[in-house]
PDB file of N, CA and C and ligand atoms in Angstrom:
ATOM      1  N   MET A   1     -47.564  36.149 -48.426  1.00  0.00           N
ATOM      2  CA  MET A   1     -46.124  36.094 -48.648  1.00  0.00           C
ATOM      3  C   MET A   1     -45.805  35.347 -49.931  1.00  0.00           C
ATOM      4  N   ALA A   2     -46.021  34.024 -49.882  1.00  0.00           N
ATOM      5  CA  ALA A   2     -45.689  33.243 -51.065  1.00  0.00           C
ATOM      6  C   ALA A   2     -46.939  32.571 -51.615  1.00  0.00           C
ATOM      7  N   PHE A   3     -47.000  32.568 -52.911  1.00  0.00           N
ATOM      8  CA  PHE A   3     -48.118  31.878 -53.548  1.00  0.00           C
ATOM      9  C   PHE A   3     -47.869  30.367 -53.518  1.00  0.00           C
ATOM     10  N   ALA A   4     -48.913  29.612 -53.235  1.00  0.00           N
ATOM     11  CA  ALA A   4     -48.834  28.155 -53.262  1.00  0.00           C
ATOM     12  C   ALA A   4     -49.960  27.633 -54.157  1.00  0.00           C
ATOM     13  N   ARG A   5     -49.668  26.538 -54.836  1.00  0.00           N
ATOM     14  CA  ARG A   5     -50.679  25.956 -55.713  1.00  0.00           C
ATOM     15  C   ARG A   5     -51.844  25.468 -54.871  1.00  0.00           C
ATOM     16  N   ALA A   6     -53.064  25.831 -55.256  1.00  0.00           N
ATOM     17  CA  ALA A   6     -54.239  25.485 -54.464  1.00  0.00           C
ATOM     18  C   ALA A   6     -55.143  24.484 -55.175  1.00  0.00           C
ATOM     19  N   ALA A   7     -55.288  24.631 -56.490  1.00  0.00           N
ATOM     20  CA  ALA A   7     -56.244  23.790 -57.209  1.00  0.00           C
ATOM     21  C   ALA A   7     -56.016  23.941 -58.701  1.00  0.00           C
ATOM     22  N   LYS A   8     -56.686  23.097 -59.465  1.00  0.00           N
ATOM     23  CA  LYS A   8     -56.741  23.252 -60.920  1.00  0.00           C
ATOM     24  C   LYS A   8     -58.000  24.065 -61.244  1.00  0.00           C
ATOM     25  N   THR A   9     -57.911  24.867 -62.285  1.00  0.00           N
ATOM     26  CA  THR A   9     -59.073  25.694 -62.627  1.00  0.00           C
ATOM     27  C   THR A   9     -60.309  24.838 -62.924  1.00  0.00           C
ATOM     28  N   ASN A  10     -60.106  23.656 -63.515  1.00  0.00           N
ATOM     29  CA  ASN A  10     -61.279  22.847 -63.871  1.00  0.00           C
ATOM     30  C   ASN A  10     -61.886  22.090 -62.687  1.00  0.00           C
ATOM     31  N   GLU A  11     -61.306  22.281 -61.489  1.00  0.00           N
ATOM     32  CA  GLU A  11     -61.896  21.659 -60.295  1.00  0.00           C
ATOM     33  C   GLU A  11     -63.034  22.500 -59.726  1.00  0.00           C
ATOM     34  N   ILE A  12     -63.137  23.746 -60.181  1.00  0.00           N
ATOM     35  CA  ILE A  12     -64.173  24.645 -59.663  1.00  0.00           C
ATOM     36  C   ILE A  12     -64.943  25.190 -60.865  1.00  0.00           C
ATOM     37  N   THR A  13     -66.097  24.647 -61.133  1.00  0.00           N
ATOM     38  CA  THR A  13     -66.851  25.076 -62.300  1.00  0.00           C
ATOM     39  C   THR A  13     -67.526  26.419 -62.014  1.00  0.00           C
ATOM     40  N   PRO A  14     -67.847  27.194 -63.061  1.00  0.00           N
ATOM     41  CA  PRO A  14     -68.459  28.505 -62.854  1.00  0.00           C
ATOM     42  C   PRO A  14     -69.733  28.396 -62.005  1.00  0.00           C
ATOM     43  N   GLY A  15     -69.850  29.307 -61.071  1.00  0.00           N
ATOM     44  CA  GLY A  15     -71.031  29.332 -60.210  1.00  0.00           C
ATOM     45  C   GLY A  15     -70.934  28.421 -59.007  1.00  0.00           C
ATOM     46  N   THR A  16     -69.711  27.876 -58.755  1.00  0.00           N
ATOM     47  CA  THR A  16     -69.555  26.990 -57.596  1.00  0.00           C
ATOM     48  C   THR A  16     -68.409  27.465 -56.708  1.00  0.00           C
ATOM     49  N   ILE A  17     -68.356  26.870 -55.522  1.00  0.00           N
ATOM     50  CA  ILE A  17     -67.299  27.154 -54.555  1.00  0.00           C
ATOM     51  C   ILE A  17     -66.889  25.821 -53.946  1.00  0.00           C
ATOM     52  N   ARG A  18     -65.599  25.671 -53.648  1.00  0.00           N
ATOM     53  CA  ARG A  18     -65.104  24.420 -53.040  1.00  0.00           C
ATOM     54  C   ARG A  18     -64.041  24.742 -52.009  1.00  0.00           C
ATOM     55  N   GLU A  19     -63.863  23.813 -51.066  1.00  0.00           N
ATOM     56  CA  GLU A  19     -62.843  24.044 -50.045  1.00  0.00           C
ATOM     57  C   GLU A  19     -61.564  23.276 -50.372  1.00  0.00           C
ATOM     58  N   PHE A  20     -60.433  23.918 -50.063  1.00  0.00           N
ATOM     59  CA  PHE A  20     -59.116  23.333 -50.294  1.00  0.00           C
ATOM     60  C   PHE A  20     -58.217  23.691 -49.117  1.00  0.00           C
ATOM     61  N   GLN A  21     -57.207  22.881 -48.915  1.00  0.00           N
ATOM     62  CA  GLN A  21     -56.180  23.201 -47.919  1.00  0.00           C
ATOM     63  C   GLN A  21     -55.021  23.872 -48.649  1.00  0.00           C
ATOM     64  N   VAL A  22     -54.642  25.043 -48.196  1.00  0.00           N
ATOM     65  CA  VAL A  22     -53.502  25.744 -48.767  1.00  0.00           C
ATOM     66  C   VAL A  22     -52.581  26.128 -47.623  1.00  0.00           C
ATOM     67  N   GLU A  23     -51.387  25.543 -47.629  1.00  0.00           N
ATOM     68  CA  GLU A  23     -50.421  25.837 -46.568  1.00  0.00           C
ATOM     69  C   GLU A  23     -51.037  25.623 -45.193  1.00  0.00           C
ATOM     70  N   GLY A  24     -51.829  24.560 -45.042  1.00  0.00           N
ATOM     71  CA  GLY A  24     -52.422  24.229 -43.752  1.00  0.00           C
ATOM     72  C   GLY A  24     -53.642  25.048 -43.378  1.00  0.00           C
ATOM     73  N   LYS A  25     -54.100  25.903 -44.297  1.00  0.00           N
ATOM     74  CA  LYS A  25     -55.249  26.760 -44.014  1.00  0.00           C
ATOM     75  C   LYS A  25     -56.423  26.322 -44.881  1.00  0.00           C
ATOM     76  N   ALA A  26     -57.619  26.280 -44.295  1.00  0.00           N
ATOM     77  CA  ALA A  26     -58.815  25.906 -45.066  1.00  0.00           C
ATOM     78  C   ALA A  26     -59.317  27.145 -45.808  1.00  0.00           C
ATOM     79  N   ILE A  27     -59.325  27.016 -47.130  1.00  0.00           N
ATOM     80  CA  ILE A  27     -59.677  28.138 -47.995  1.00  0.00           C
ATOM     81  C   ILE A  27     -60.800  27.729 -48.941  1.00  0.00           C
ATOM     82  N   ALA A  28     -61.725  28.650 -49.154  1.00  0.00           N
ATOM     83  CA  ALA A  28     -62.817  28.404 -50.096  1.00  0.00           C
ATOM     84  C   ALA A  28     -62.488  29.141 -51.388  1.00  0.00           C
ATOM     85  N   LEU A  29     -62.477  28.386 -52.502  1.00  0.00           N
ATOM     86  CA  LEU A  29     -62.213  28.968 -53.813  1.00  0.00           C
ATOM     87  C   LEU A  29     -63.507  29.002 -54.605  1.00  0.00           C
ATOM     88  N   ALA A  30     -63.846  30.190 -55.102  1.00  0.00           N
ATOM     89  CA  ALA A  30     -65.095  30.377 -55.835  1.00  0.00           C
ATOM     90  C   ALA A  30     -64.809  30.745 -57.283  1.00  0.00           C
ATOM     91  N   ASN A  31     -65.688  30.322 -58.152  1.00  0.00           N
ATOM     92  CA  ASN A  31     -65.619  30.670 -59.567  1.00  0.00           C
ATOM     93  C   ASN A  31     -66.862  31.485 -59.906  1.00  0.00           C
ATOM     94  N   VAL A  32     -66.637  32.772 -60.178  1.00  0.00           N
ATOM     95  CA  VAL A  32     -67.749  33.659 -60.547  1.00  0.00           C
ATOM     96  C   VAL A  32     -67.576  34.011 -62.021  1.00  0.00           C
ATOM     97  N   GLY A  33     -68.325  33.337 -62.857  1.00  0.00           N
ATOM     98  CA  GLY A  33     -68.271  33.621 -64.292  1.00  0.00           C
ATOM     99  C   GLY A  33     -66.894  33.453 -64.899  1.00  0.00           C
ATOM    100  N   GLY A  34     -66.117  32.489 -64.382  1.00  0.00           N
ATOM    101  CA  GLY A  34     -64.796  32.224 -64.942  1.00  0.00           C
ATOM    102  C   GLY A  34     -63.674  32.966 -64.236  1.00  0.00           C
ATOM    103  N   LYS A  35     -64.021  33.815 -63.271  1.00  0.00           N
ATOM    104  CA  LYS A  35     -62.997  34.506 -62.488  1.00  0.00           C
ATOM    105  C   LYS A  35     -62.983  33.887 -61.091  1.00  0.00           C
ATOM    106  N   PHE A  36     -61.772  33.723 -60.543  1.00  0.00           N
ATOM    107  CA  PHE A  36     -61.635  32.987 -59.290  1.00  0.00           C
ATOM    108  C   PHE A  36     -61.343  33.916 -58.119  1.00  0.00           C
ATOM    109  N   TYR A  37     -61.880  33.508 -56.948  1.00  0.00           N
ATOM    110  CA  TYR A  37     -61.701  34.282 -55.718  1.00  0.00           C
ATOM    111  C   TYR A  37     -61.429  33.318 -54.571  1.00  0.00           C
ATOM    112  N   ALA A  38     -60.632  33.788 -53.613  1.00  0.00           N
ATOM    113  CA  ALA A  38     -60.276  32.952 -52.469  1.00  0.00           C
ATOM    114  C   ALA A  38     -60.615  33.682 -51.174  1.00  0.00           C
ATOM    115  N   ILE A  39     -61.363  32.996 -50.310  1.00  0.00           N
ATOM    116  CA  ILE A  39     -61.662  33.538 -48.982  1.00  0.00           C
ATOM    117  C   ILE A  39     -61.427  32.445 -47.948  1.00  0.00           C
ATOM    118  N   ASN A  40     -61.355  32.847 -46.683  1.00  0.00           N
ATOM    119  CA  ASN A  40     -61.223  31.850 -45.626  1.00  0.00           C
ATOM    120  C   ASN A  40     -62.481  30.981 -45.610  1.00  0.00           C
ATOM    121  N   ASN A  41     -62.282  29.694 -45.343  1.00  0.00           N
ATOM    122  CA  ASN A  41     -63.384  28.727 -45.433  1.00  0.00           C
ATOM    123  C   ASN A  41     -64.304  28.760 -44.219  1.00  0.00           C
ATOM    124  N   THR A  42     -63.871  29.387 -43.135  1.00  0.00           N
ATOM    125  CA  THR A  42     -64.572  29.221 -41.861  1.00  0.00           C
ATOM    126  C   THR A  42     -65.526  30.381 -41.574  1.00  0.00           C
ATOM    127  N   CYS A  43     -66.802  30.087 -41.543  1.00  0.00           N
ATOM    128  CA  CYS A  43     -67.834  31.094 -41.289  1.00  0.00           C
ATOM    129  C   CYS A  43     -67.640  31.716 -39.901  1.00  0.00           C
ATOM    130  N   LEU A  44     -67.853  33.029 -39.822  1.00  0.00           N
ATOM    131  CA  LEU A  44     -67.659  33.738 -38.561  1.00  0.00           C
ATOM    132  C   LEU A  44     -68.737  33.410 -37.532  1.00  0.00           C
ATOM    133  N   HIS A  45     -69.840  32.848 -37.968  1.00  0.00           N
ATOM    134  CA  HIS A  45     -70.922  32.560 -37.033  1.00  0.00           C
ATOM    135  C   HIS A  45     -70.562  31.400 -36.118  1.00  0.00           C
ATOM    136  N   ARG A  46     -70.541  30.196 -36.646  1.00  0.00           N
ATOM    137  CA  ARG A  46     -70.191  29.030 -35.819  1.00  0.00           C
ATOM    138  C   ARG A  46     -69.195  28.120 -36.519  1.00  0.00           C
ATOM    139  N   GLY A  47     -68.471  28.659 -37.486  1.00  0.00           N
ATOM    140  CA  GLY A  47     -67.417  27.879 -38.125  1.00  0.00           C
ATOM    141  C   GLY A  47     -67.859  26.989 -39.266  1.00  0.00           C
ATOM    142  N   GLY A  48     -69.003  27.275 -39.844  1.00  0.00           N
ATOM    143  CA  GLY A  48     -69.480  26.471 -40.980  1.00  0.00           C
ATOM    144  C   GLY A  48     -68.531  26.577 -42.173  1.00  0.00           C
ATOM    145  N   PRO A  49     -68.509  25.530 -43.026  1.00  0.00           N
ATOM    146  CA  PRO A  49     -67.591  25.489 -44.168  1.00  0.00           C
ATOM    147  C   PRO A  49     -68.150  26.246 -45.373  1.00  0.00           C
ATOM    148  N   LEU A  50     -67.634  27.446 -45.602  1.00  0.00           N
ATOM    149  CA  LEU A  50     -68.162  28.266 -46.706  1.00  0.00           C
ATOM    150  C   LEU A  50     -67.931  27.604 -48.061  1.00  0.00           C
ATOM    151  N   GLY A  51     -66.880  26.785 -48.154  1.00  0.00           N
ATOM    152  CA  GLY A  51     -66.598  26.081 -49.408  1.00  0.00           C
ATOM    153  C   GLY A  51     -67.613  24.999 -49.731  1.00  0.00           C
ATOM    154  N   GLN A  52     -68.528  24.741 -48.810  1.00  0.00           N
ATOM    155  CA  GLN A  52     -69.628  23.804 -49.086  1.00  0.00           C
ATOM    156  C   GLN A  52     -70.938  24.563 -49.271  1.00  0.00           C
ATOM    157  N   GLY A  53     -70.835  25.881 -49.363  1.00  0.00           N
ATOM    158  CA  GLY A  53     -72.033  26.705 -49.509  1.00  0.00           C
ATOM    159  C   GLY A  53     -72.536  26.752 -50.941  1.00  0.00           C
ATOM    160  N   VAL A  54     -73.618  27.479 -51.110  1.00  0.00           N
ATOM    161  CA  VAL A  54     -74.228  27.639 -52.427  1.00  0.00           C
ATOM    162  C   VAL A  54     -73.961  29.062 -52.909  1.00  0.00           C
ATOM    163  N   MET A  55     -73.556  29.157 -54.185  1.00  0.00           N
ATOM    164  CA  MET A  55     -73.246  30.460 -54.772  1.00  0.00           C
ATOM    165  C   MET A  55     -74.463  31.028 -55.499  1.00  0.00           C
ATOM    166  N   ASP A  56     -74.589  32.365 -55.406  1.00  0.00           N
ATOM    167  CA  ASP A  56     -75.568  33.094 -56.210  1.00  0.00           C
ATOM    168  C   ASP A  56     -74.856  34.365 -56.648  1.00  0.00           C
ATOM    169  N   GLY A  57     -74.425  34.407 -57.892  1.00  0.00           N
ATOM    170  CA  GLY A  57     -73.593  35.521 -58.340  1.00  0.00           C
ATOM    171  C   GLY A  57     -72.282  35.499 -57.579  1.00  0.00           C
ATOM    172  N   ASN A  58     -71.951  36.609 -56.909  1.00  0.00           N
ATOM    173  CA  ASN A  58     -70.702  36.661 -56.142  1.00  0.00           C
ATOM    174  C   ASN A  58     -70.937  36.445 -54.653  1.00  0.00           C
ATOM    175  N   VAL A  59     -72.104  35.925 -54.305  1.00  0.00           N
ATOM    176  CA  VAL A  59     -72.445  35.724 -52.891  1.00  0.00           C
ATOM    177  C   VAL A  59     -72.536  34.230 -52.587  1.00  0.00           C
ATOM    178  N   VAL A  60     -71.850  33.819 -51.494  1.00  0.00           N
ATOM    179  CA  VAL A  60     -71.969  32.434 -51.031  1.00  0.00           C
ATOM    180  C   VAL A  60     -72.796  32.430 -49.751  1.00  0.00           C
ATOM    181  N   THR A  61     -73.677  31.437 -49.661  1.00  0.00           N
ATOM    182  CA  THR A  61     -74.503  31.272 -48.465  1.00  0.00           C
ATOM    183  C   THR A  61     -73.946  30.120 -47.648  1.00  0.00           C
ATOM    184  N   CYS A  62     -73.627  30.383 -46.389  1.00  0.00           N
ATOM    185  CA  CYS A  62     -73.100  29.336 -45.509  1.00  0.00           C
ATOM    186  C   CYS A  62     -74.112  28.204 -45.399  1.00  0.00           C
ATOM    187  N   PRO A  63     -73.623  26.950 -45.526  1.00  0.00           N
ATOM    188  CA  PRO A  63     -74.555  25.811 -45.519  1.00  0.00           C
ATOM    189  C   PRO A  63     -75.182  25.551 -44.156  1.00  0.00           C
ATOM    190  N   TRP A  64     -74.642  26.140 -43.098  1.00  0.00           N
ATOM    191  CA  TRP A  64     -75.164  25.808 -41.769  1.00  0.00           C
ATOM    192  C   TRP A  64     -76.363  26.662 -41.358  1.00  0.00           C
ATOM    193  N   HIS A  65     -76.222  27.992 -41.395  1.00  0.00           N
ATOM    194  CA  HIS A  65     -77.337  28.837 -40.947  1.00  0.00           C
ATOM    195  C   HIS A  65     -77.616  30.011 -41.871  1.00  0.00           C
ATOM    196  N   GLY A  66     -76.998  30.015 -43.038  1.00  0.00           N
ATOM    197  CA  GLY A  66     -77.399  30.981 -44.049  1.00  0.00           C
ATOM    198  C   GLY A  66     -76.751  32.350 -44.043  1.00  0.00           C
ATOM    199  N   TRP A  67     -75.692  32.555 -43.274  1.00  0.00           N
ATOM    200  CA  TRP A  67     -75.001  33.839 -43.400  1.00  0.00           C
ATOM    201  C   TRP A  67     -74.443  33.937 -44.805  1.00  0.00           C
ATOM    202  N   GLN A  68     -74.406  35.175 -45.336  1.00  0.00           N
ATOM    203  CA  GLN A  68     -73.983  35.358 -46.721  1.00  0.00           C
ATOM    204  C   GLN A  68     -72.747  36.245 -46.803  1.00  0.00           C
ATOM    205  N   TYR A  69     -71.824  35.847 -47.689  1.00  0.00           N
ATOM    206  CA  TYR A  69     -70.550  36.548 -47.854  1.00  0.00           C
ATOM    207  C   TYR A  69     -70.318  36.868 -49.328  1.00  0.00           C
ATOM    208  N   ASP A  70     -69.726  38.031 -49.574  1.00  0.00           N
ATOM    209  CA  ASP A  70     -69.270  38.387 -50.904  1.00  0.00           C
ATOM    210  C   ASP A  70     -67.908  37.716 -51.115  1.00  0.00           C
ATOM    211  N   VAL A  71     -67.817  36.798 -52.064  1.00  0.00           N
ATOM    212  CA  VAL A  71     -66.550  36.066 -52.241  1.00  0.00           C
ATOM    213  C   VAL A  71     -65.442  36.956 -52.802  1.00  0.00           C
ATOM    214  N   MET A  72     -65.794  38.113 -53.355  1.00  0.00           N
ATOM    215  CA  MET A  72     -64.772  39.009 -53.902  1.00  0.00           C
ATOM    216  C   MET A  72     -64.036  39.759 -52.788  1.00  0.00           C
ATOM    217  N   THR A  73     -64.687  39.910 -51.644  1.00  0.00           N
ATOM    218  CA  THR A  73     -64.097  40.689 -50.551  1.00  0.00           C
ATOM    219  C   THR A  73     -64.033  39.931 -49.230  1.00  0.00           C
ATOM    220  N   GLY A  74     -64.839  38.889 -49.081  1.00  0.00           N
ATOM    221  CA  GLY A  74     -64.955  38.177 -47.804  1.00  0.00           C
ATOM    222  C   GLY A  74     -65.943  38.825 -46.851  1.00  0.00           C
ATOM    223  N   LYS A  75     -66.474  39.988 -47.226  1.00  0.00           N
ATOM    224  CA  LYS A  75     -67.363  40.720 -46.320  1.00  0.00           C
ATOM    225  C   LYS A  75     -68.750  40.071 -46.237  1.00  0.00           C
ATOM    226  N   ILE A  76     -69.345  40.191 -45.067  1.00  0.00           N
ATOM    227  CA  ILE A  76     -70.712  39.699 -44.878  1.00  0.00           C
ATOM    228  C   ILE A  76     -71.665  40.627 -45.630  1.00  0.00           C
ATOM    229  N   SER A  77     -72.547  40.051 -46.429  1.00  0.00           N
ATOM    230  CA  SER A  77     -73.423  40.858 -47.278  1.00  0.00           C
ATOM    231  C   SER A  77     -74.287  41.803 -46.448  1.00  0.00           C
ATOM    232  N   GLN A  78     -74.811  41.338 -45.323  1.00  0.00           N
ATOM    233  CA  GLN A  78     -75.710  42.157 -44.511  1.00  0.00           C
ATOM    234  C   GLN A  78     -74.955  43.141 -43.619  1.00  0.00           C
ATOM    235  N   ASN A  79     -73.636  42.961 -43.461  1.00  0.00           N
ATOM    236  CA  ASN A  79     -72.851  43.836 -42.597  1.00  0.00           C
ATOM    237  C   ASN A  79     -71.403  43.901 -43.085  1.00  0.00           C
ATOM    238  N   PRO A  80     -71.147  44.710 -44.119  1.00  0.00           N
ATOM    239  CA  PRO A  80     -69.812  44.751 -44.736  1.00  0.00           C
ATOM    240  C   PRO A  80     -68.706  45.255 -43.813  1.00  0.00           C
ATOM    241  N   ALA A  81     -69.055  45.652 -42.597  1.00  0.00           N
ATOM    242  CA  ALA A  81     -68.009  46.080 -41.662  1.00  0.00           C
ATOM    243  C   ALA A  81     -67.178  44.887 -41.193  1.00  0.00           C
ATOM    244  N   VAL A  82     -67.718  43.692 -41.303  1.00  0.00           N
ATOM    245  CA  VAL A  82     -66.992  42.499 -40.878  1.00  0.00           C
ATOM    246  C   VAL A  82     -66.990  41.444 -41.982  1.00  0.00           C
ATOM    247  N   GLY A  83     -66.055  40.506 -41.862  1.00  0.00           N
ATOM    248  CA  GLY A  83     -65.990  39.465 -42.872  1.00  0.00           C
ATOM    249  C   GLY A  83     -64.841  38.516 -42.587  1.00  0.00           C
ATOM    250  N   VAL A  84     -64.724  37.511 -43.441  1.00  0.00           N
ATOM    251  CA  VAL A  84     -63.602  36.579 -43.338  1.00  0.00           C
ATOM    252  C   VAL A  84     -62.453  37.107 -44.192  1.00  0.00           C
ATOM    253  N   ASP A  85     -61.258  36.560 -43.987  1.00  0.00           N
ATOM    254  CA  ASP A  85     -60.108  36.966 -44.784  1.00  0.00           C
ATOM    255  C   ASP A  85     -60.336  36.627 -46.253  1.00  0.00           C
ATOM    256  N   CYS A  86     -59.775  37.454 -47.071  1.00  0.00           N
ATOM    257  CA  CYS A  86     -59.854  37.293 -48.514  1.00  0.00           C
ATOM    258  C   CYS A  86     -58.400  37.274 -48.982  1.00  0.00           C
ATOM    259  N   TYR A  87     -58.044  36.383 -49.898  1.00  0.00           N
ATOM    260  CA  TYR A  87     -56.635  36.171 -50.227  1.00  0.00           C
ATOM    261  C   TYR A  87     -56.330  36.517 -51.677  1.00  0.00           C
ATOM    262  N   ARG A  88     -55.083  36.919 -51.908  1.00  0.00           N
ATOM    263  CA  ARG A  88     -54.645  37.174 -53.275  1.00  0.00           C
ATOM    264  C   ARG A  88     -54.543  35.847 -54.017  1.00  0.00           C
ATOM    265  N   LEU A  89     -54.916  35.890 -55.272  1.00  0.00           N
ATOM    266  CA  LEU A  89     -54.985  34.673 -56.078  1.00  0.00           C
ATOM    267  C   LEU A  89     -54.454  34.968 -57.470  1.00  0.00           C
ATOM    268  N   GLU A  90     -53.769  34.001 -58.035  1.00  0.00           N
ATOM    269  CA  GLU A  90     -53.293  34.119 -59.420  1.00  0.00           C
ATOM    270  C   GLU A  90     -53.608  32.831 -60.160  1.00  0.00           C
ATOM    271  N   VAL A  91     -54.035  32.982 -61.398  1.00  0.00           N
ATOM    272  CA  VAL A  91     -54.213  31.818 -62.267  1.00  0.00           C
ATOM    273  C   VAL A  91     -52.990  31.754 -63.168  1.00  0.00           C
ATOM    274  N   ARG A  92     -52.305  30.612 -63.095  1.00  0.00           N
ATOM    275  CA  ARG A  92     -51.123  30.386 -63.943  1.00  0.00           C
ATOM    276  C   ARG A  92     -51.390  29.151 -64.783  1.00  0.00           C
ATOM    277  N   GLY A  93     -51.700  29.375 -66.039  1.00  0.00           N
ATOM    278  CA  GLY A  93     -52.071  28.242 -66.888  1.00  0.00           C
ATOM    279  C   GLY A  93     -53.354  27.624 -66.372  1.00  0.00           C
ATOM    280  N   GLU A  94     -53.287  26.334 -66.021  1.00  0.00           N
ATOM    281  CA  GLU A  94     -54.485  25.646 -65.511  1.00  0.00           C
ATOM    282  C   GLU A  94     -54.478  25.555 -63.990  1.00  0.00           C
ATOM    283  N   ASP A  95     -53.517  26.210 -63.356  1.00  0.00           N
ATOM    284  CA  ASP A  95     -53.397  26.112 -61.900  1.00  0.00           C
ATOM    285  C   ASP A  95     -53.793  27.417 -61.224  1.00  0.00           C
ATOM    286  N   ILE A  96     -54.398  27.271 -60.044  1.00  0.00           N
ATOM    287  CA  ILE A  96     -54.748  28.418 -59.218  1.00  0.00           C
ATOM    288  C   ILE A  96     -53.762  28.464 -58.059  1.00  0.00           C
ATOM    289  N   PHE A  97     -53.124  29.599 -57.894  1.00  0.00           N
ATOM    290  CA  PHE A  97     -52.198  29.817 -56.784  1.00  0.00           C
ATOM    291  C   PHE A  97     -52.806  30.835 -55.834  1.00  0.00           C
ATOM    292  N   VAL A  98     -52.655  30.578 -54.534  1.00  0.00           N
ATOM    293  CA  VAL A  98     -53.208  31.467 -53.516  1.00  0.00           C
ATOM    294  C   VAL A  98     -52.099  31.815 -52.535  1.00  0.00           C
ATOM    295  N   ASP A  99     -52.079  33.074 -52.137  1.00  0.00           N
ATOM    296  CA  ASP A  99     -51.186  33.501 -51.058  1.00  0.00           C
ATOM    297  C   ASP A  99     -52.010  33.517 -49.783  1.00  0.00           C
ATOM    298  N   ALA A 100     -51.872  32.451 -48.995  1.00  0.00           N
ATOM    299  CA  ALA A 100     -52.717  32.267 -47.808  1.00  0.00           C
ATOM    300  C   ALA A 100     -52.345  33.200 -46.654  1.00  0.00           C
ATOM    301  N   ASP A 101     -51.278  33.976 -46.823  1.00  0.00           N
ATOM    302  CA  ASP A 101     -50.918  34.948 -45.786  1.00  0.00           C
ATOM    303  C   ASP A 101     -51.339  36.367 -46.156  1.00  0.00           C
ATOM    304  N   SER A 102     -51.905  36.512 -47.346  1.00  0.00           N
ATOM    305  CA  SER A 102     -52.231  37.856 -47.823  1.00  0.00           C
ATOM    306  C   SER A 102     -53.637  38.252 -47.390  1.00  0.00           C
ATOM    307  N   HIS A 103     -53.953  39.515 -47.623  1.00  0.00           N
ATOM    308  CA  HIS A 103     -55.319  40.025 -47.432  1.00  0.00           C
ATOM    309  C   HIS A 103     -55.632  40.860 -48.643  1.00  0.00           C
ATOM    310  N   CYS A 104     -56.684  40.530 -49.317  1.00  0.00           N
ATOM    311  CA  CYS A 104     -56.987  41.293 -50.543  1.00  0.00           C
ATOM    312  C   CYS A 104     -57.841  42.518 -50.227  1.00  0.00           C
TER     313      CYS A 104
HETATM  314  S1  FES B   1     -71.960  28.695 -39.161  1.00  0.00           S
HETATM  315 FE1  FES B   1     -72.242  29.874 -40.954  1.00  0.00          FE
HETATM  316  S2  FES B   1     -74.182  30.759 -40.690  1.00  0.00           S
HETATM  317 FE2  FES B   1     -73.893  29.640 -38.858  1.00  0.00          FE
END
């Protein structure tokens, strides 16, 4: 619905992912080669924090048991039929805005 400020672009360096609260929702923001993506922070397996995972290209590995997600879509790499929510994101100047009610 509405975009809300989520983070500064320099808070997420290329090749990393971090968790932020946006409108009361835990969201993982990833930087893939200077382009930003937003997905739900909560792993579908047992609720691990994807924003604390390790990035490899556009794939984040959950820090708890290793499930892998494409941060561009939220889909599970091994089973793209399912995934976490993926949100619309806009970069405005040095700020990242996320619509936490959207689905990309
Ligand atoms: S909680 Fe993410 S892989 Fe288990």
